[in-house]
Coordinates of C-alpha atoms in Angstrom, one line a residue:
M1439 CA -49.6 3.3 12.6
K1440 CA -47.8 2.9 15.4
K1441 CA -47.8 -0.2 17.0
I1442 CA -46.2 -1.6 20.6
I1443 CA -43.0 -2.8 20.4
L1444 CA -41.9 -5.5 23.0
S1445 CA -38.4 -4.6 23.0
L1446 CA -38.0 -3.6 26.7
L1447 CA -39.9 -3.6 29.8
T1448 CA -39.2 -2.2 33.2
L1449 CA -41.6 -3.4 36.1
I1450 CA -41.5 -1.6 39.8
I1451 CA -43.7 -3.6 41.6
F1452 CA -45.1 -2.5 45.1
G1453 CA -45.7 -4.2 48.8
T1454 CA -44.5 -7.5 50.1
A1455 CA -47.0 -9.9 49.0
I1456 CA -45.0 -11.0 46.1
P1457 CA -45.5 -14.6 44.9
T1458 CA -42.5 -16.9 43.9
V1459 CA -42.1 -17.6 40.4
S1460 CA -39.3 -19.7 39.1
A1461 CA -37.5 -18.4 36.5
Q1462 CA -38.2 -21.8 34.3
D1463 CA -42.1 -20.7 34.9
F1464 CA -41.8 -17.3 33.8
D1465 CA -40.7 -15.1 30.6
V1466 CA -42.1 -12.2 29.1
A1467 CA -42.3 -11.4 25.3
A1468 CA -39.9 -8.7 25.6
K1469 CA -36.3 -9.3 24.6
H1470 CA -35.0 -6.9 27.8
A1471 CA -37.0 -6.9 30.6
I1472 CA -36.6 -6.2 34.5
A1473 CA -38.7 -6.6 37.5
V1474 CA -37.7 -4.5 40.7
E1475 CA -39.1 -4.5 44.3
A1476 CA -40.0 -0.6 44.8
N1477 CA -39.1 -0.5 48.4
T1478 CA -35.8 -2.6 48.3
G1479 CA -34.5 -2.5 45.3
K1480 CA -34.7 -6.0 44.7
I1481 CA -34.3 -7.6 41.4
L1482 CA -37.0 -9.6 41.0
Y1483 CA -36.5 -10.9 37.2
E1484 CA -34.3 -9.8 34.6
K1485 CA -33.7 -10.9 31.0
D1486 CA -30.9 -9.1 28.8
A1487 CA -31.0 -6.2 31.1
T1488 CA -28.1 -4.6 30.9
Q1489 CA -27.8 -4.1 27.1
A1490 CA -28.8 -0.4 26.3
V1491 CA -31.6 -0.5 23.5
E1492 CA -33.9 2.4 22.1
I1493 CA -36.3 3.5 24.4
A1494 CA -38.7 5.6 23.0
S1495 CA -41.1 7.5 25.1
I1496 CA -39.9 5.7 28.2
T1497 CA -37.7 8.5 27.9
K1498 CA -40.2 10.6 29.3
I1499 CA -40.2 8.9 32.7
L1500 CA -36.5 10.7 32.8
T1501 CA -38.1 14.2 31.7
V1502 CA -40.7 13.9 34.5
Y1503 CA -38.5 13.4 36.7
L1504 CA -36.8 16.9 36.5
V1505 CA -40.3 18.5 35.8
Y1506 CA -40.9 17.4 39.5
E1507 CA -37.5 18.4 40.6
A1508 CA -38.2 21.9 39.3
L1509 CA -41.4 21.9 40.8
E1510 CA -40.0 21.1 44.2
Q1511 CA -37.1 23.8 44.0
G1512 CA -39.5 26.2 43.2
T1513 CA -38.2 27.1 39.6
I1514 CA -42.0 26.6 38.5
S1515 CA -45.4 25.5 40.0
L1516 CA -48.2 23.5 38.8
S1517 CA -49.9 26.9 37.7
T1518 CA -46.8 28.3 36.1
S1519 CA -48.2 29.2 32.5
V1520 CA -45.9 28.1 29.6
D1521 CA -46.0 29.5 25.8
I1522 CA -45.7 26.8 23.4
S1523 CA -43.2 27.9 21.0
D1524 CA -43.1 27.2 17.1
Y1525 CA -41.0 23.8 17.8
P1526 CA -43.2 22.0 20.0
Y1527 CA -46.0 23.6 18.1
Q1528 CA -45.2 22.3 14.8
L1529 CA -44.7 19.0 16.1
T1530 CA -48.4 18.5 16.9
T1531 CA -48.9 18.3 13.2
N1532 CA -47.2 15.2 12.5
S1533 CA -49.2 12.1 12.1
E1534 CA -46.5 9.9 13.5
A1535 CA -45.8 11.6 17.0
S1536 CA -48.2 10.9 19.9
N1537 CA -49.3 14.3 20.5
V1538 CA -52.2 16.6 21.9
P1539 CA -53.7 19.7 20.4
M1540 CA -51.9 22.8 21.2
E1541 CA -54.1 25.5 19.5
A1542 CA -54.0 27.9 22.3
R1543 CA -50.1 28.4 22.5
K1544 CA -50.4 28.6 26.4
Y1545 CA -50.9 26.3 28.9
T1546 CA -50.0 25.5 32.8
V1547 CA -47.5 23.2 33.5
E1548 CA -50.3 20.9 35.2
Q1549 CA -51.9 20.2 31.9
L1550 CA -48.8 19.7 30.1
L1551 CA -47.4 17.2 32.7
E1552 CA -50.7 15.2 32.8
A1553 CA -50.7 15.3 28.8
T1554 CA -47.2 13.9 29.0
L1555 CA -47.5 11.1 31.6
V1556 CA -51.1 10.1 30.5
S1557 CA -50.8 10.2 26.7
S1558 CA -47.2 10.6 26.0
A1559 CA -47.5 13.9 24.2
N1560 CA -44.2 14.9 22.9
S1561 CA -44.7 18.4 22.0
A1562 CA -46.1 18.7 25.8
A1563 CA -42.6 17.4 27.0
I1564 CA -40.7 19.5 24.7
A1565 CA -42.7 22.8 25.9
L1566 CA -42.0 21.7 29.7
A1567 CA -38.2 21.1 28.7
E1568 CA -38.1 24.5 27.3
K1569 CA -39.8 26.5 30.4
I1570 CA -37.4 25.0 32.4
A1571 CA -34.0 24.9 30.9
G1572 CA -34.9 27.9 28.3
S1573 CA -33.9 25.1 25.5
E1574 CA -34.1 21.4 24.8
K1575 CA -30.6 21.2 24.2
D1576 CA -30.0 22.6 27.8
F1577 CA -32.7 20.4 29.1
V1578 CA -31.1 17.0 27.5
D1579 CA -27.7 18.4 29.2
K1580 CA -29.7 18.2 32.3
M1581 CA -31.0 14.5 31.9
R1582 CA -27.1 13.5 31.3
A1583 CA -26.1 14.9 34.2
K1584 CA -28.8 13.6 36.1
L1585 CA -28.1 10.1 34.7
L1586 CA -24.3 10.4 36.0
E1587 CA -25.2 11.6 39.3
W1588 CA -27.3 8.4 39.6
G1589 CA -24.2 6.3 38.0
I1590 CA -25.7 5.3 34.6
Q1591 CA -22.8 5.8 31.8
D1592 CA -24.1 3.9 29.1
A1593 CA -26.9 5.9 28.1
T1594 CA -27.2 7.7 24.7
I1595 CA -30.0 10.8 25.3
V1596 CA -30.3 13.2 22.4
N1597 CA -33.8 14.6 23.2
T1598 CA -36.8 14.7 25.7
T1599 CA -39.2 12.5 24.3
G1600 CA -37.8 9.8 22.8
L1601 CA -38.2 10.2 19.0
N1602 CA -36.1 9.4 16.6
N1603 CA -34.1 12.5 15.4
E1604 CA -35.4 12.3 11.3
T1605 CA -38.9 13.2 13.6
L1606 CA -37.4 16.8 15.0
G1607 CA -35.7 18.0 11.5
N1608 CA -33.5 20.9 12.3
N1609 CA -34.4 20.8 16.2
I1610 CA -32.1 17.8 16.7
Y1611 CA -29.3 17.9 19.6
P1612 CA -26.3 19.7 18.0
G1613 CA -23.7 16.8 16.8
S1614 CA -26.1 14.5 17.6
K1615 CA -27.0 12.3 14.3
K1616 CA -29.8 13.1 12.2
D1617 CA -31.3 9.4 12.9
E1618 CA -30.0 9.1 16.6
E1619 CA -32.3 8.0 18.9
N1620 CA -32.0 7.4 23.2
K1621 CA -30.8 4.3 24.4
L1622 CA -30.7 2.8 27.6
S1623 CA -30.9 -0.6 29.3
A1624 CA -34.0 -2.4 31.0
Y1625 CA -31.7 -2.5 34.4
D1626 CA -31.0 1.6 33.7
V1627 CA -34.5 2.6 33.3
A1628 CA -35.6 0.7 36.6
I1629 CA -33.0 3.0 38.1
I1630 CA -34.9 5.9 36.9
A1631 CA -38.4 4.6 37.4
R1632 CA -37.3 3.7 41.1
N1633 CA -35.7 7.0 42.0
L1634 CA -38.9 9.1 40.5
I1635 CA -41.3 6.9 42.4
R1636 CA -39.5 7.4 45.7
D1637 CA -38.4 10.8 45.3
Y1638 CA -41.6 12.2 43.5
P1639 CA -44.7 9.5 44.6
Q1640 CA -47.9 11.9 43.6
V1641 CA -46.6 11.0 39.9
L1642 CA -48.7 7.7 40.2
E1643 CA -51.7 9.5 40.9
I1644 CA -51.4 10.9 37.3
T1645 CA -49.8 7.5 35.7
K1646 CA -52.6 5.4 36.8
K1647 CA -55.1 7.0 35.0
P1648 CA -56.6 5.3 32.0
T1649 CA -58.2 8.9 30.6
S1650 CA -57.8 12.6 31.6
T1651 CA -58.6 16.1 30.0
F1652 CA -56.1 18.5 28.2
A1653 CA -58.1 21.7 26.8
G1654 CA -61.4 20.3 27.3
L1655 CA -60.4 16.9 25.2
E1656 CA -60.5 13.6 26.4
I1657 CA -57.0 12.1 26.6
H1658 CA -56.1 8.3 26.9
S1659 CA -53.5 6.4 28.3
T1660 CA -50.3 5.0 26.6
N1661 CA -49.7 2.1 29.1
Y1662 CA -51.5 -0.3 27.2
M1663 CA -49.6 -3.5 27.9
L1664 CA -49.8 -3.6 32.0
E1665 CA -53.3 -2.4 33.3
G1666 CA -52.9 -1.8 36.9
M1667 CA -48.6 -1.5 37.1
P1668 CA -49.1 2.3 37.3
A1669 CA -45.3 2.7 37.3
Y1670 CA -45.1 1.2 33.7
R1671 CA -44.2 3.7 31.1
G1672 CA -45.1 1.9 27.8
G1673 CA -42.9 2.9 24.7
L1674 CA -44.4 3.4 21.3
M1675 CA -42.2 3.1 18.0
D1676 CA -42.8 2.7 14.1

């Protein structure tokens, strides 16, 4: 059974009416945390925010950034049809990985994007990556390049989902360890989240949804901990 691990928390706060709270009066259960004001980038709170740790499905905010970038560049459109290869399709049978059923084997970018953002569907993220870059490996290379562009040099990125490589079988990034996972610091995640919100604010129209539909089925948000904080991407780990 999956459980929420309070290991890393990133908060992007909107607006200017921010209450003043001293560090002595405020704390969070997460081991690593940061709160950032979206417009200015001002750090409002941090707790061991520079140590790189496993980020699980928080990975998908970087994946989604590159999807929106491809949409902006015209490489794909929301109505573009995406064929589901055997790799993401077979992953939908793994009960340990968050997913949506993909029996149709063909969905639009819009459907897959919403499934990725609302229910953290791993196969949807992989399918989008394969559509944009040709393979998950090549998409991961794009992810790594984007992080370097933003000055993030302490990252470990080996897949588009945040799953442990053990879950992916023979589909892991060449040269990565069989049990390797993506790692970023809370500070790094804040940089990614702020860039996503600044460059593609339309993402908030999806992330604020408590439920959505995928191929006629109701799907539910995995942002359990912070209702009303649309920029938060909750991480699920075993």
